[in-house]
CSV table of C-alpha atoms in Angstrom, one decimal:
chain,number,residue,atom,x,y,z
A,2,MET,CA,24.4,7.9,30.9
A,3,SER,CA,26.5,8.5,34.0
A,4,GLU,CA,28.5,11.2,32.3
A,5,LEU,CA,25.6,13.7,32.4
A,6,THR,CA,26.3,17.0,33.9
A,7,VAL,CA,23.8,18.6,36.4
A,8,GLY,CA,23.0,21.2,33.7
A,9,GLN,CA,22.2,18.5,31.0
A,10,TYR,CA,20.1,16.6,33.6
A,11,GLU,CA,18.0,19.7,34.3
A,12,LEU,CA,17.7,20.7,30.7
A,13,VAL,CA,16.3,17.2,29.7
A,14,GLY,CA,13.9,17.3,32.7
A,15,ASN,CA,12.7,20.8,31.6
A,16,PHE,CA,12.0,19.5,28.1
A,17,PHE,CA,10.0,16.6,29.4
A,18,SER,CA,8.0,19.0,31.5
A,19,PHE,CA,7.5,21.3,28.5
A,20,ALA,CA,6.2,18.2,26.5
A,21,ILE,CA,3.8,17.4,29.4
A,22,ALA,CA,2.3,20.9,29.3
A,23,ALA,CA,2.1,21.1,25.5
A,24,MET,CA,0.4,17.7,25.2
A,25,ALA,CA,-2.1,18.5,28.0
A,26,ALA,CA,-2.9,21.8,26.4
A,27,ALA,CA,-3.4,20.3,22.9
A,28,THR,CA,-5.6,17.5,24.4
A,29,ALA,CA,-7.9,20.0,26.2
A,30,PHE,CA,-8.1,22.3,23.1
A,31,LEU,CA,-9.0,19.4,20.7
A,32,TRP,CA,-11.6,17.8,22.9
A,33,LEU,CA,-13.2,21.0,24.0
A,34,ASN,CA,-13.5,22.3,20.5
A,35,ARG,CA,-14.6,19.0,18.9
A,36,SER,CA,-18.1,20.3,18.5
A,37,GLN,CA,-16.9,23.3,16.3
A,38,VAL,CA,-16.5,20.9,13.4
A,39,SER,CA,-19.1,19.1,11.5
A,40,LYS,CA,-20.1,15.6,12.6
A,41,LYS,CA,-18.2,13.7,10.1
A,42,PHE,CA,-14.9,15.2,11.1
A,43,ARG,CA,-15.4,14.7,14.9
A,44,PRO,CA,-13.8,11.3,15.0
A,45,ALA,CA,-10.7,12.8,13.4
A,46,ILE,CA,-10.6,15.5,16.2
A,47,THR,CA,-11.3,12.9,18.9
A,48,ILE,CA,-8.3,10.9,17.7
A,49,SER,CA,-6.0,13.9,17.4
A,50,GLY,CA,-6.8,14.5,21.1
A,51,LEU,CA,-6.2,10.8,21.9
A,52,VAL,CA,-2.7,11.0,20.3
A,53,THR,CA,-1.7,14.0,22.6
A,54,PHE,CA,-3.5,12.3,25.6
A,55,ILE,CA,-1.5,9.1,25.2
A,56,ALA,CA,1.7,11.2,24.7
A,57,LEU,CA,0.8,13.1,27.9
A,58,TYR,CA,0.6,9.9,29.9
A,59,HIS,CA,3.9,8.7,28.5
A,60,TYR,CA,5.7,12.0,29.2
A,61,PHE,CA,4.5,11.7,32.8
A,62,ARG,CA,6.1,8.2,33.0
A,63,ILE,CA,9.2,9.4,31.2
A,64,TYR,CA,9.6,12.4,33.6
A,65,GLU,CA,9.1,10.2,36.7
A,66,SER,CA,11.6,7.7,35.4
A,67,TRP,CA,14.1,10.4,34.6
A,68,THR,CA,13.8,12.1,38.1
A,69,GLY,CA,13.9,8.6,39.7
A,70,ALA,CA,17.1,7.6,37.9
A,71,TYR,CA,19.3,10.4,39.3
A,72,THR,CA,19.7,12.3,42.5
A,73,ILE,CA,21.6,15.5,43.0
A,74,VAL,CA,23.9,15.1,46.1
A,75,ASP,CA,25.8,18.2,47.1
A,76,GLY,CA,25.5,19.7,43.7
A,77,GLU,CA,26.8,16.6,42.0
A,78,LEU,CA,24.6,14.3,39.8
A,79,VAL,CA,24.6,10.7,41.2
A,80,GLU,CA,22.9,7.7,39.5
A,81,SER,CA,20.3,6.6,41.9
A,82,ALA,CA,20.8,3.0,43.2
A,83,THR,CA,17.1,2.1,42.8
A,84,GLY,CA,16.2,3.5,39.4
A,85,LEU,CA,17.1,3.1,35.8
A,86,PHE,CA,15.9,5.5,33.1
A,87,ASN,CA,13.4,3.5,31.0
A,88,ASN,CA,13.4,4.6,27.4
A,89,ALA,CA,10.9,1.9,26.4
A,90,TYR,CA,8.1,4.3,27.2
A,91,ARG,CA,8.8,6.2,24.0
A,92,TYR,CA,8.4,3.1,21.9
A,93,VAL,CA,5.2,2.0,23.7
A,94,ASP,CA,3.9,5.5,23.0
A,95,TRP,CA,4.8,5.5,19.4
A,96,LEU,CA,3.3,2.0,18.9
A,97,LEU,CA,0.0,3.5,19.9
A,98,THR,CA,0.2,7.1,18.6
A,99,VAL,CA,1.9,6.8,15.2
A,100,PRO,CA,-0.9,4.6,13.7
A,101,LEU,CA,-3.5,6.9,15.3
A,102,LEU,CA,-1.7,10.0,13.8
A,103,LEU,CA,-2.0,8.5,10.4
A,104,ILE,CA,-5.6,7.6,10.9
A,105,GLU,CA,-6.5,11.2,12.0
A,106,LEU,CA,-4.9,12.5,8.8
A,107,ILE,CA,-6.8,10.0,6.7
A,108,LEU,CA,-10.1,10.7,8.4
A,109,VAL,CA,-9.9,14.5,7.9
A,110,MET,CA,-9.2,14.0,4.1
A,111,GLY,CA,-12.7,12.7,3.8
A,112,LEU,CA,-12.0,9.8,1.4
A,113,SER,CA,-14.5,7.1,0.5
A,114,LYS,CA,-15.2,4.5,3.1
A,115,ALA,CA,-13.3,1.7,1.3
A,116,ALA,CA,-10.2,4.0,0.7
A,117,THR,CA,-10.3,5.2,4.3
A,118,VAL,CA,-10.2,1.6,5.7
A,119,SER,CA,-7.6,0.3,3.3
A,120,LYS,CA,-5.3,3.3,3.8
A,121,ALA,CA,-5.7,3.2,7.6
A,122,VAL,CA,-5.0,-0.6,7.8
A,123,ARG,CA,-2.0,-0.4,5.4
A,124,LEU,CA,-0.3,2.8,6.8
A,125,GLY,CA,-1.2,1.9,10.5
A,126,GLY,CA,0.3,-1.5,10.1
A,127,LEU,CA,3.5,-0.2,8.4
A,128,ALA,CA,3.8,2.4,11.2
A,129,ALA,CA,3.6,-0.3,13.9
A,130,ILE,CA,6.3,-2.4,12.0
A,131,MET,CA,8.5,0.7,11.8
A,132,VAL,CA,8.3,1.4,15.5
A,133,ILE,CA,8.9,-2.3,16.4
A,134,LEU,CA,12.0,-2.5,14.1
A,135,GLY,CA,13.5,0.7,15.7
A,136,TYR,CA,13.4,-0.6,19.3
A,137,PRO,CA,16.2,-3.2,19.2
A,138,GLY,CA,18.5,-0.5,17.8
A,139,GLU,CA,17.5,2.1,20.4
A,140,ILE,CA,18.3,-0.2,23.4
A,141,SER,CA,21.7,-1.1,21.9
A,142,ASP,CA,25.0,0.7,22.5
A,143,ALA,CA,26.7,-1.0,19.5
A,144,SER,CA,26.9,1.3,16.5
A,145,GLY,CA,26.6,-1.7,14.1
A,146,THR,CA,23.4,-3.0,15.7
A,147,ARG,CA,21.9,0.5,15.8
A,148,TRP,CA,22.6,1.0,12.0
A,149,LEU,CA,21.1,-2.4,11.2
A,150,TRP,CA,17.8,-1.7,12.9
A,151,TRP,CA,17.7,1.9,11.8
A,152,SER,CA,18.0,0.7,8.2
A,153,LEU,CA,15.3,-1.9,8.6
A,154,SER,CA,13.0,0.6,10.2
A,155,MET,CA,13.7,3.1,7.4
A,156,ILE,CA,12.0,0.8,4.9
A,157,PRO,CA,8.4,1.2,6.3
A,158,PHE,CA,9.3,4.8,7.2
A,159,LEU,CA,10.1,5.8,3.7
A,160,TRP,CA,7.1,3.9,2.3
A,161,ILE,CA,4.7,5.8,4.6
A,162,VAL,CA,6.3,9.2,4.0
A,163,PHE,CA,6.3,8.7,0.3
A,164,GLU,CA,2.7,7.5,0.2
A,165,LEU,CA,1.5,10.5,2.4
A,166,PHE,CA,3.5,13.0,0.5
A,167,SER,CA,2.3,11.9,-3.0
A,168,GLY,CA,-1.2,10.9,-1.8
A,169,LEU,CA,-1.8,14.2,-0.1
A,170,LYS,CA,-0.6,16.1,-3.1
A,171,ALA,CA,-3.1,14.2,-5.3
A,172,SER,CA,-5.9,14.9,-2.9
A,173,ILE,CA,-5.3,18.7,-2.8
A,174,ALA,CA,-7.4,19.3,-5.9
A,175,SER,CA,-10.4,17.6,-4.3
A,176,GLN,CA,-10.3,19.7,-1.1
A,177,PRO,CA,-12.3,22.9,-0.8
A,178,GLU,CA,-10.2,25.9,-1.8
A,179,SER,CA,-10.1,27.4,1.6
A,180,ALA,CA,-8.5,24.2,3.0
A,181,ARG,CA,-5.9,23.7,0.3
A,182,GLY,CA,-3.1,25.8,1.8
A,183,LEU,CA,-3.5,24.0,5.2
A,184,VAL,CA,-3.5,20.5,3.6
A,185,ASN,CA,-0.3,21.5,1.9
A,186,SER,CA,1.1,22.6,5.3
A,187,ALA,CA,0.1,19.4,6.9
A,188,ARG,CA,1.9,17.5,4.1
A,189,TRP,CA,5.1,19.4,4.8
A,190,LEU,CA,4.7,19.2,8.6
A,191,VAL,CA,4.5,15.4,8.3
A,192,ILE,CA,7.7,15.2,6.3
A,193,LEU,CA,9.7,17.7,8.4
A,194,SER,CA,8.6,16.4,11.8
A,195,TRP,CA,8.9,12.8,10.9
A,196,ALA,CA,12.4,13.3,9.4
A,197,PHE,CA,13.5,14.4,12.9
A,198,TYR,CA,13.2,10.9,14.4
A,199,PRO,CA,15.7,8.9,12.3
A,200,ILE,CA,18.1,11.9,12.6
A,201,VAL,CA,17.9,11.9,16.4
A,202,PHE,CA,18.3,8.1,16.4
A,203,VAL,CA,21.7,8.4,14.7
A,204,PHE,CA,23.1,11.1,17.0
A,205,PRO,CA,24.9,8.5,19.2
A,206,MET,CA,26.3,6.9,16.0
A,207,LEU,CA,27.8,10.2,14.7
A,208,GLY,CA,30.4,10.6,17.5
A,209,LEU,CA,28.1,12.1,20.2
A,210,SER,CA,28.7,10.1,23.4
A,211,GLY,CA,27.9,10.0,27.1
A,212,GLY,CA,25.8,12.8,28.5
A,213,THR,CA,25.9,14.9,25.3
A,214,ALA,CA,24.3,12.0,23.3
A,215,THR,CA,21.7,11.3,25.9
A,216,THR,CA,20.8,15.0,26.1
A,217,ALA,CA,20.6,15.4,22.3
A,218,VAL,CA,18.5,12.3,21.9
A,219,GLU,CA,16.0,13.2,24.7
A,220,VAL,CA,15.6,16.8,23.7
A,221,GLY,CA,15.4,16.0,20.0
A,222,TYR,CA,12.7,13.4,20.5
A,223,SER,CA,10.7,15.7,22.8
A,224,ILE,CA,10.7,18.5,20.2
A,225,ALA,CA,9.8,16.1,17.4
A,226,ASP,CA,6.9,14.7,19.5
A,227,VAL,CA,5.5,18.1,20.3
A,228,VAL,CA,5.6,19.1,16.6
A,229,ALA,CA,4.4,15.8,15.2
A,230,LYS,CA,1.5,15.4,17.7
A,231,ALA,CA,0.4,18.7,19.3
A,232,VAL,CA,1.2,21.1,16.4
A,233,PHE,CA,0.0,18.6,13.8
A,234,GLY,CA,-3.2,18.0,15.8
A,235,ILE,CA,-4.1,21.7,15.8
A,236,LEU,CA,-3.4,21.8,12.0
A,237,ILE,CA,-5.8,18.8,11.5
A,238,TYR,CA,-8.4,20.8,13.6
A,239,MET,CA,-8.0,23.9,11.4
A,240,ILE,CA,-8.4,21.8,8.3
A,241,ALA,CA,-11.6,20.2,9.7
A,242,VAL,CA,-13.0,23.7,10.6
A,243,ARG,CA,-12.3,25.0,7.0
A,244,LYS,CA,-13.8,21.9,5.4
A,245,SER,CA,-16.9,22.1,7.7
A,246,GLU,CA,-17.4,25.8,6.7
A,247,ALA,CA,-17.0,24.9,3.0
A,248,ASP,CA,-19.6,22.1,3.4
A,249,GLY,CA,-22.0,24.6,5.1
A,250,SER,CA,-22.2,22.1,8.0
A,251,THR,CA,-20.7,23.8,11.0
A,252,GLY,CA,-20.8,22.2,14.4
A,253,ASP,CA,-23.8,24.3,15.3
A,254,ALA,CA,-25.9,23.2,12.4
A,255,ALA,CA,-25.1,19.6,13.1
A,256,THR,CA,-26.2,19.6,16.7
A,257,ALA,CA,-29.2,22.0,16.1
B,12,MET,CA,8.5,-15.0,41.6
B,13,SER,CA,11.9,-14.2,43.1
B,14,GLU,CA,13.6,-15.6,40.0
B,15,LEU,CA,12.7,-12.7,37.8
B,16,THR,CA,15.5,-11.0,35.9
B,17,VAL,CA,15.7,-7.3,35.6
B,18,GLY,CA,14.8,-7.6,31.9
B,19,GLN,CA,11.6,-9.6,32.7
B,20,TYR,CA,10.7,-7.2,35.4
B,21,GLU,CA,10.9,-4.2,33.1
B,22,LEU,CA,9.1,-6.0,30.2
B,23,VAL,CA,6.1,-6.8,32.4
B,24,GLY,CA,6.1,-3.2,33.8
B,25,ASN,CA,6.1,-1.9,30.2
B,26,PHE,CA,3.2,-4.1,29.2
B,27,PHE,CA,1.2,-2.9,32.2
B,28,SER,CA,1.9,0.7,31.2
B,29,PHE,CA,0.9,-0.1,27.6
B,30,ALA,CA,-2.4,-1.6,28.9
B,31,ILE,CA,-3.0,1.6,31.0
B,32,ALA,CA,-2.4,3.8,27.9
B,33,ALA,CA,-4.6,1.6,25.7
B,34,MET,CA,-7.5,1.4,28.2
B,35,ALA,CA,-7.4,5.2,28.8
B,36,ALA,CA,-7.4,5.9,25.0
B,37,ALA,CA,-10.3,3.5,24.4
B,38,THR,CA,-12.3,5.0,27.2
B,39,ALA,CA,-11.8,8.5,26.0
B,40,PHE,CA,-12.6,7.6,22.4
B,41,LEU,CA,-15.8,5.7,23.3
B,42,TRP,CA,-17.2,8.3,25.7
B,43,LEU,CA,-16.4,11.3,23.4
B,44,ASN,CA,-17.8,9.6,20.3
B,45,ARG,CA,-21.0,8.3,22.1
B,46,SER,CA,-23.1,10.9,20.3
B,47,GLN,CA,-22.0,9.7,16.9
B,48,VAL,CA,-24.4,6.7,17.2
B,49,SER,CA,-28.2,6.7,17.4
B,50,LYS,CA,-29.8,7.0,20.8
B,51,LYS,CA,-30.7,3.4,21.2
B,52,PHE,CA,-27.1,2.3,20.9
B,53,ARG,CA,-25.6,4.8,23.3
B,54,PRO,CA,-25.9,2.6,26.4
B,55,ALA,CA,-23.9,0.0,24.6
B,56,ILE,CA,-21.1,2.5,23.9
B,57,THR,CA,-21.3,3.9,27.4
B,58,ILE,CA,-20.8,0.4,28.8
B,59,SER,CA,-18.0,-0.4,26.3
B,60,GLY,CA,-16.2,2.7,27.8
B,61,LEU,CA,-17.0,1.5,31.3
B,62,VAL,CA,-15.3,-1.8,30.6
B,63,THR,CA,-12.1,-0.1,29.5
B,64,PHE,CA,-12.4,2.5,32.4
B,65,ILE,CA,-12.6,-0.2,35.0
B,66,ALA,CA,-9.7,-2.0,33.4
B,67,LEU,CA,-7.7,1.3,33.4
B,68,TYR,CA,-8.3,1.6,37.1
B,69,HIS,CA,-7.1,-2.0,37.8
B,70,TYR,CA,-4.1,-1.7,35.6
B,71,PHE,CA,-3.0,1.4,37.6
B,72,ARG,CA,-3.3,-0.7,40.7
B,73,ILE,CA,-1.5,-3.7,39.1
B,74,TYR,CA,1.3,-1.4,37.9
B,75,GLU,CA,1.7,0.2,41.4
B,76,SER,CA,1.6,-3.3,43.0
B,77,TRP,CA,4.2,-4.5,40.5
B,78,THR,CA,6.6,-1.6,41.0
B,79,GLY,CA,6.1,-1.7,44.8
B,80,ALA,CA,6.9,-5.5,45.0
B,81,TYR,CA,10.5,-5.1,43.7
B,82,THR,CA,13.4,-2.7,43.8
B,83,ILE,CA,16.4,-2.6,41.6
B,84,VAL,CA,19.5,-2.2,43.8
B,85,ASP,CA,22.8,-1.7,41.9
B,86,GLY,CA,21.3,-3.4,38.8
B,87,GLU,CA,20.0,-6.4,40.7
B,88,LEU,CA,16.3,-7.1,41.2
B,89,VAL,CA,15.4,-7.4,44.9
B,90,GLU,CA,12.0,-8.4,46.3
B,91,SER,CA,10.9,-5.5,48.4
B,92,ALA,CA,10.4,-6.2,52.1
B,93,THR,CA,7.1,-4.2,52.2
B,94,GLY,CA,5.3,-5.3,49.1
B,95,LEU,CA,3.9,-8.4,47.5
B,96,PHE,CA,2.5,-8.5,43.9
B,97,ASN,CA,-1.2,-8.7,44.2
B,98,ASN,CA,-2.8,-10.6,41.3
B,99,ALA,CA,-6.3,-10.5,42.8
B,100,TYR,CA,-6.8,-7.1,41.0
B,101,ARG,CA,-7.2,-9.0,37.8
B,102,TYR,CA,-10.0,-11.1,39.2
B,103,VAL,CA,-11.8,-8.2,40.7
B,104,ASP,CA,-11.5,-6.5,37.3
B,105,TRP,CA,-12.9,-9.5,35.4
B,106,LEU,CA,-15.7,-10.0,37.9
B,107,LEU,CA,-16.9,-6.5,36.9
B,108,THR,CA,-15.9,-6.2,33.3
B,109,VAL,CA,-16.7,-9.6,31.8
B,110,PRO,CA,-20.4,-9.5,32.5
B,111,LEU,CA,-20.4,-5.9,31.2
B,112,LEU,CA,-18.5,-7.0,28.1
B,113,LEU,CA,-21.2,-9.5,27.3
B,114,ILE,CA,-24.0,-6.9,28.0
B,115,GLU,CA,-22.4,-4.4,25.6
B,116,LEU,CA,-22.4,-7.1,22.9
B,117,ILE,CA,-26.0,-8.1,23.6
B,118,LEU,CA,-27.1,-4.4,23.6
B,119,VAL,CA,-25.6,-3.6,20.2
B,120,MET,CA,-27.3,-6.6,18.6
B,121,GLY,CA,-30.6,-4.9,19.1
B,122,LEU,CA,-32.6,-7.9,20.2
B,123,SER,CA,-36.1,-7.7,21.7
B,124,LYS,CA,-36.4,-6.4,25.3
B,125,ALA,CA,-37.2,-9.8,26.8
B,126,ALA,CA,-34.4,-11.5,24.9
B,127,THR,CA,-31.9,-8.8,25.9
B,128,VAL,CA,-32.8,-9.1,29.6
B,129,SER,CA,-32.8,-12.9,29.7
B,130,LYS,CA,-29.5,-13.2,27.8
B,131,ALA,CA,-27.8,-10.5,29.9
B,132,VAL,CA,-28.8,-12.1,33.2
B,133,ARG,CA,-27.9,-15.7,32.0
B,134,LEU,CA,-24.6,-14.8,30.3
B,135,GLY,CA,-23.6,-12.2,32.9
B,136,GLY,CA,-24.3,-14.6,35.8
B,137,LEU,CA,-22.3,-17.4,34.1
B,138,ALA,CA,-19.4,-15.0,33.5
B,139,ALA,CA,-19.3,-14.1,37.2
B,140,ILE,CA,-19.3,-17.8,38.2
B,141,MET,CA,-16.5,-18.4,35.6
B,142,VAL,CA,-14.3,-15.7,37.2
B,143,ILE,CA,-15.0,-16.8,40.8
B,144,LEU,CA,-14.1,-20.5,39.9
B,145,GLY,CA,-10.9,-19.5,38.3
B,146,TYR,CA,-9.5,-17.5,41.3
B,147,PRO,CA,-8.7,-20.4,43.8
B,148,GLY,CA,-6.6,-22.0,41.0
B,149,GLU,CA,-4.8,-18.8,40.1
B,150,ILE,CA,-3.5,-18.2,43.7
B,151,SER,CA,-2.4,-21.8,44.1
B,152,ASP,CA,1.1,-23.1,43.2
B,153,ALA,CA,0.0,-26.7,43.2
B,154,SER,CA,-0.6,-28.0,39.7
B,155,GLY,CA,-3.4,-30.3,40.8
B,156,THR,CA,-5.4,-27.5,42.4
B,157,ARG,CA,-4.8,-25.3,39.4
B,158,TRP,CA,-6.2,-28.0,37.0
B,159,LEU,CA,-9.2,-28.6,39.3
B,160,TRP,CA,-10.4,-25.0,39.3
B,161,TRP,CA,-9.4,-24.5,35.7
B,162,SER,CA,-11.7,-27.4,34.7
B,163,LEU,CA,-14.6,-26.1,36.8
B,164,SER,CA,-14.2,-22.6,35.4
B,165,MET,CA,-14.1,-24.0,31.8
B,166,ILE,CA,-17.7,-25.2,32.2
B,167,PRO,CA,-19.3,-21.7,32.2
B,168,PHE,CA,-16.6,-20.5,29.9
B,169,LEU,CA,-17.5,-23.0,27.2
B,170,TRP,CA,-21.2,-22.5,27.7
B,171,ILE,CA,-20.8,-18.7,27.2
B,172,VAL,CA,-18.5,-19.0,24.2
B,173,PHE,CA,-20.8,-21.6,22.5
B,174,GLU,CA,-23.9,-19.5,23.1
B,175,LEU,CA,-22.2,-16.4,21.7
B,176,PHE,CA,-20.7,-18.1,18.8
B,177,SER,CA,-23.9,-19.8,17.7
B,178,GLY,CA,-26.2,-17.0,18.8
B,179,LEU,CA,-24.2,-14.3,16.9
B,180,LYS,CA,-24.2,-16.5,13.8
B,181,ALA,CA,-28.0,-16.9,13.9
B,182,SER,CA,-28.4,-13.1,14.4
B,183,ILE,CA,-26.2,-12.1,11.4
B,184,ALA,CA,-29.1,-12.5,9.0
B,185,SER,CA,-31.2,-9.9,10.9
B,186,GLN,CA,-28.4,-7.3,10.9
B,187,PRO,CA,-28.2,-4.5,8.3
B,188,GLU,CA,-26.0,-5.7,5.4
B,189,SER,CA,-23.4,-3.0,6.1
B,190,ALA,CA,-22.9,-4.3,9.7
B,191,ARG,CA,-22.7,-8.1,8.9
B,192,GLY,CA,-19.0,-8.2,8.2
B,193,LEU,CA,-18.3,-6.4,11.5
B,194,VAL,CA,-20.6,-8.6,13.5
B,195,ASN,CA,-18.9,-11.6,12.1
B,196,SER,CA,-15.5,-10.1,13.1
B,197,ALA,CA,-16.9,-9.5,16.6
B,198,ARG,CA,-17.9,-13.1,16.8
B,199,TRP,CA,-14.3,-14.3,16.0
B,200,LEU,CA,-12.7,-11.7,18.2
B,201,VAL,CA,-14.7,-13.0,21.2
B,202,ILE,CA,-13.6,-16.6,20.5
B,203,LEU,CA,-9.9,-15.7,19.8
B,204,SER,CA,-9.4,-13.2,22.7
B,205,TRP,CA,-11.3,-15.3,25.2
B,206,ALA,CA,-9.4,-18.4,24.3
B,207,PHE,CA,-6.2,-16.6,25.4
B,208,TYR,CA,-7.2,-16.6,29.1
B,209,PRO,CA,-7.5,-20.4,29.8
B,210,ILE,CA,-4.3,-20.9,27.8
B,211,VAL,CA,-2.4,-18.3,29.8
B,212,PHE,CA,-3.7,-19.8,33.0
B,213,VAL,CA,-2.1,-23.2,32.2
B,214,PHE,CA,1.4,-21.8,31.4
B,215,PRO,CA,2.7,-22.5,34.9
B,216,MET,CA,1.2,-26.1,34.7
B,217,LEU,CA,3.1,-26.8,31.4
B,218,GLY,CA,6.6,-26.6,32.8
B,219,LEU,CA,7.1,-22.9,32.8
B,220,SER,CA,8.4,-21.8,36.1
B,221,GLY,CA,9.8,-19.0,38.2
B,222,GLY,CA,10.3,-15.7,36.4
B,223,THR,CA,9.5,-17.1,32.9
B,224,ALA,CA,6.1,-18.3,34.1
B,225,THR,CA,5.3,-15.0,35.8
B,226,THR,CA,6.4,-13.0,32.8
B,227,ALA,CA,4.4,-15.2,30.3
B,228,VAL,CA,1.3,-15.0,32.5
B,229,GLU,CA,1.4,-11.2,33.1
B,230,VAL,CA,2.2,-10.4,29.4
B,231,GLY,CA,-0.3,-12.9,28.1
B,232,TYR,CA,-3.2,-11.5,30.3
B,233,SER,CA,-2.3,-7.9,29.4
B,234,ILE,CA,-2.4,-8.6,25.6
B,235,ALA,CA,-5.7,-10.6,26.0
B,236,ASP,CA,-7.3,-7.8,28.1
B,237,VAL,CA,-6.3,-5.1,25.5
B,238,VAL,CA,-7.8,-7.1,22.7
B,239,ALA,CA,-10.9,-8.4,24.6
B,240,LYS,CA,-11.8,-4.9,26.0
B,241,ALA,CA,-10.2,-2.0,24.0
B,242,VAL,CA,-10.2,-3.5,20.5
B,243,PHE,CA,-13.5,-5.2,21.1
B,244,GLY,CA,-15.0,-1.9,22.4
B,245,ILE,CA,-14.0,-0.1,19.2
B,246,LEU,CA,-15.5,-2.9,17.1
B,247,ILE,CA,-18.8,-2.6,19.0
B,248,TYR,CA,-18.6,1.2,18.3
B,249,MET,CA,-18.1,0.6,14.6
B,250,ILE,CA,-21.1,-1.8,14.5
B,251,ALA,CA,-23.3,0.8,16.3
B,252,VAL,CA,-22.2,3.4,13.8
B,253,ARG,CA,-23.1,1.2,10.8
B,254,LYS,CA,-26.4,0.2,12.3
B,255,SER,CA,-27.3,3.8,13.1
B,256,GLU,CA,-26.5,4.8,9.5
B,257,ALA,CA,-28.6,1.8,8.2
B,258,ASP,CA,-31.5,3.0,10.5
B,259,GLY,CA,-31.3,6.5,9.1
B,260,SER,CA,-31.0,7.6,12.7
B,261,THR,CA,-27.6,9.3,13.0
B,262,GLY,CA,-26.5,10.8,16.3
B,263,ASP,CA,-27.7,14.2,15.0
B,264,ALA,CA,-31.2,13.2,14.3
B,265,ALA,CA,-31.4,11.5,17.7
B,266,THR,CA,-30.3,14.7,19.6
B,267,ALA,CA,-32.4,17.0,17.4
C-alpha cells in the first residue's frame, strides 16, 4: 500500500467520489419515481434504492478512510500515522446489498408468493455465504490464502449466477412482450457485472503488486459496484414501468 | 478498555458501521413502504421506522464516540487523551426504542382500543423501568454491583417476555390465517433477540476481561439491536401487509 504514487492515490479517490455521486443520484431517482410503477412493483423499486443508498453510505466511509490513511507532504504521498485504509467496509456493504439486489430482481419478476419467498431465502442466503467466504482472502497478502477463499466463495457465486441465468431465461416467456428485451438485458448485466468481482479479486495474485494492485482493485470494485447497483437498479425500474403499462395499472391508476 | 488490540478495535468499529447501514436501510424501507399497508396499520409501520431511526442516530453517536476514544499511532492502539467511549448512548436509545418496539407490536395485533392502551402503558412502562435498572450495573466494573442491577432489571424483563409470549400465542387464533405463521415468527424473534441482552450483559462477569470483554459486549449488543429492531420491524411490516390483504383493504383502497 505504501508504494502508491500521488497520481494513483488521486485516481482512486476520484473513483470513490464518482461512486458516491452515482449512488446518490440512483437513490434519488428510484425513490422519487417509485410512484410511476404499479403498487405491486413498488417494494422492488424501494429496495433498488436501498441498495444504492447503503452503497452511498459505505462509499462515504471508504472515501473518508482513504483520505485519512494518507497525506500529501511537499508533493510526496506519506502514510498517515493515525489512519489505516479499512477495506472491510466493502464487505459489510456487500453483506447487506447483494442479498437485497437479488431480492429486487426476484420481486420485479412477479413470481408466485411461495416461489418469491423460497428464491429470496435461498439466493439471499447463498449471497451472504459468498461474501463471508471472500473476506478472509481479501485481507490476506498470501497468494495461497487468497486462492483458497476465492475458490470457496466461487461455489455459491457460480450457483447464484447459474440459477439467475437459467431461471431468468425460463421466465422470459411469461413476461409481457414489451419487457422481454429488458429482462434479457438484466440477465446479461447480472452475469457481466458480477463476473467483475472475482476477476478484480485475483489482480494481486496475477503479478500486480504494491500501488498498482491497490489501484486496480479499488478502481475495479468501484466500477463493478456502480454497474451492479446503480445501472442495474435503473434497469429494474424500467422493467417495472413496462410491466405496469402492460398490466394497465400505472402508478396513477393505483393511487387514484 | 485499554487492552484492546487494533484488530478488536476495528472489528467493533465495523460492527457499529454495519448497524448504522442496517438501521438506515430499515428506516427508509419502512417509511417509504408505509402506504403499502391499510390505513389502520400505518401508525405501526411509522413507529417501526421510528425505532430504527432513533437507533440510527445513536449508532452514529456510538461510532463517533468509539473512533474519538482511540487513535492508531504507528500501528499501535492508543487511548486518546480527549475522549472516553460513552456507553450511555445505548441506554438512552433503549429507553426510547424498547417501549416503542412493544407499541409497534401491540398496534399491529389489532386489539381493541382499551386493550391497546392498557397493554401499551403497562408494557411500555415496564420496559422503561427495565432499562433504567440495567444502567447502574452497566457502568460498574464490580461484579457484585453488576449482578445486583442485572437481577433487578430481570424482573420487568421476564414479566414483559412472559406476557408477550403467552399473549401473542393467545392472539394467534384471532389473526387471519395468512398472517399466523408470521405472528408466530414475531413471537419467537422477540424471545430470541431479547434473550441476547441479559446474556451480553453478563459476559464481563463470566471471566471475560479487558479488550475481549469490551469487544464481546459491543459486538453482541450491535447484533441484538439489528435483529430486535431492523429485522423485527420488517417482520411487523410483513404482518401488516398480510393483514391488510386479508381485510381486503390494501393501501390503495385506503388512500382512494
